[in-house]
Coordinates of C-alpha atoms in Angstrom, one line a residue:
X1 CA -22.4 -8.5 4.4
X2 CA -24.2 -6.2 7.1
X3 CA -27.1 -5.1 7.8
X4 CA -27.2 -1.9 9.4
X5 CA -30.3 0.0 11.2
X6 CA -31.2 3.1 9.6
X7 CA -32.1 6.6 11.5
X8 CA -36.1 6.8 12.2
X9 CA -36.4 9.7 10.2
X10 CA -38.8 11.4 12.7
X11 CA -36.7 11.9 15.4
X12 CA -33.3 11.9 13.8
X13 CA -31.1 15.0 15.1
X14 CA -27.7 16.2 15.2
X15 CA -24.6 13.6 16.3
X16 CA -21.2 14.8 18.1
X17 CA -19.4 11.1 17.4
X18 CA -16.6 10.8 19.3
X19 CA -12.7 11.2 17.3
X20 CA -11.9 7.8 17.9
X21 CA -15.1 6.8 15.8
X22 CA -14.6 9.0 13.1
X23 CA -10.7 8.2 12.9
X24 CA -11.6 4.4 12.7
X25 CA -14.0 5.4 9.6
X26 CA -11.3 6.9 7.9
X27 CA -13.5 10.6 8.2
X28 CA -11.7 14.3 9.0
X29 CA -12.4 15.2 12.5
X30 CA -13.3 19.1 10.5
X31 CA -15.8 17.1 7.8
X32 CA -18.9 19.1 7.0
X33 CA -21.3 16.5 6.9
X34 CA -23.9 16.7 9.4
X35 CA -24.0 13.5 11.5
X36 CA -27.2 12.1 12.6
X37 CA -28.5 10.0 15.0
X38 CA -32.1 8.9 16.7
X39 CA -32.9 8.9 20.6
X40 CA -36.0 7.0 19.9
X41 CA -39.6 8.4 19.7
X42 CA -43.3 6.9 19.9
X43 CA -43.1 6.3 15.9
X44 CA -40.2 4.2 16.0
X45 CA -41.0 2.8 19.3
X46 CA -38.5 4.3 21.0
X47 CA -35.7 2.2 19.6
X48 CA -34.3 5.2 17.3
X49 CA -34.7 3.1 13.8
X50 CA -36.8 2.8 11.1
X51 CA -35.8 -0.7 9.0
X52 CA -32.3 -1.4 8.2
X53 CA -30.3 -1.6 4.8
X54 CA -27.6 -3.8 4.0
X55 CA -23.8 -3.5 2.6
X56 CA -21.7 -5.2 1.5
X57 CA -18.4 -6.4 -0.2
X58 CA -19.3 -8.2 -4.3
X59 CA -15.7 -9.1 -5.6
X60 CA -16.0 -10.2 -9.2
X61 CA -13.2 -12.4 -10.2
X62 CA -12.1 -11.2 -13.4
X63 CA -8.6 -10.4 -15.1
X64 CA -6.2 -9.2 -11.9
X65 CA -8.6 -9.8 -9.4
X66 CA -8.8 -13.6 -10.5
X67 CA -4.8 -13.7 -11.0
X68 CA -4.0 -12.7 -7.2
X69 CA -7.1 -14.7 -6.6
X70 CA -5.3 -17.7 -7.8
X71 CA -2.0 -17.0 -6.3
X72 CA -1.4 -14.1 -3.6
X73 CA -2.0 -14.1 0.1
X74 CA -5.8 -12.8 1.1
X75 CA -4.0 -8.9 1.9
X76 CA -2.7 -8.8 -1.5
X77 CA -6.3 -10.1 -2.9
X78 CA -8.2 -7.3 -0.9
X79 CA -5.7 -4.5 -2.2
X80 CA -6.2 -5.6 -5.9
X81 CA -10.0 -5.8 -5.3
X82 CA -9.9 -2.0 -4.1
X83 CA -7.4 -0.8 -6.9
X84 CA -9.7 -2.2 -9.5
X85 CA -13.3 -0.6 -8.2
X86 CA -14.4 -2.5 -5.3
X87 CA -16.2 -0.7 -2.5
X88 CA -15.7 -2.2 0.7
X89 CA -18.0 -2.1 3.5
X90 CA -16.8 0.4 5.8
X91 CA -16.6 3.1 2.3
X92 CA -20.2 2.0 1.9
X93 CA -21.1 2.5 5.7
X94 CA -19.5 5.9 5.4
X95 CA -21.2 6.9 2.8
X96 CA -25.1 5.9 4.9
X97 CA -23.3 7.9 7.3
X98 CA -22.5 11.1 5.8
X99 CA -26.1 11.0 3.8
X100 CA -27.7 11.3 7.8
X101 CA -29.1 7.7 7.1
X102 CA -27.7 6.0 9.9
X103 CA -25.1 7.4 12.8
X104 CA -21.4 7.1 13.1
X105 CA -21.8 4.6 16.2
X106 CA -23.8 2.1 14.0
X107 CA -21.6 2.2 11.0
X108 CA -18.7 2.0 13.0
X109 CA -20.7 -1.0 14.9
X110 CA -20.8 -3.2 11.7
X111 CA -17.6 -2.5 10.2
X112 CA -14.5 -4.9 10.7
X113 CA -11.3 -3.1 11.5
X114 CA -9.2 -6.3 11.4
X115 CA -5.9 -6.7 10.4
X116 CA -5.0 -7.7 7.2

């Protein structure tokens, strides 16, 4: 789980993320959403937020999920969970992102790009 700080919705304006951020999100360089972020202003104190939301990753073990559960390797796990409906944390991070909610460098901030 994460807890990621929302744009102050005050002084939120127009983001330019950098590729690399936007490739490591898994978003089109040529995606229409308009980004947002927050310099800061007397409202939020100028620290560019207003509160914070969390995501995260629920994995219910049930039928094929609970099977690899039992026996597969943690990569083979995570796969299943995603086949059968999970969202995982950097889908839900995208998704604050392309609503304006909070910017690309935040959600790219608390997202794990590990290996598997």
């Amino acid at each position: 789980q994460r807890l990621v700080r929302q744009n102050c919705p005050v002084c939120s304006e127009r983001e330019y993320p950098r590729p690399i951020y936007l490739e490591r999100l898994g978003i089109a360089a040529d995606d229409p959403s308009l980004f947002r972020r927050s310099p800061g202003c007397a409202l939020c104190n100028f620290g560019g937020t207003s509160g914070g939301v969390g995501h995260y990753e629920l994995l219910e073990l049930r039928g094929e999920v609970k099977t690899s559960a039992e026996k597969g390797p943690e990569a083979e796990l995570r796969n299943v969970a995603i086949g059968t409906g999970m969202t995982t944390i950097t889908q839900q991070a995208v998704q604050l992102v392309r609503a304006g909610r909070v910017s690309v460098e935040e959600a790219y901030r608390t997202c794990y790009f590990g290996g598997e």
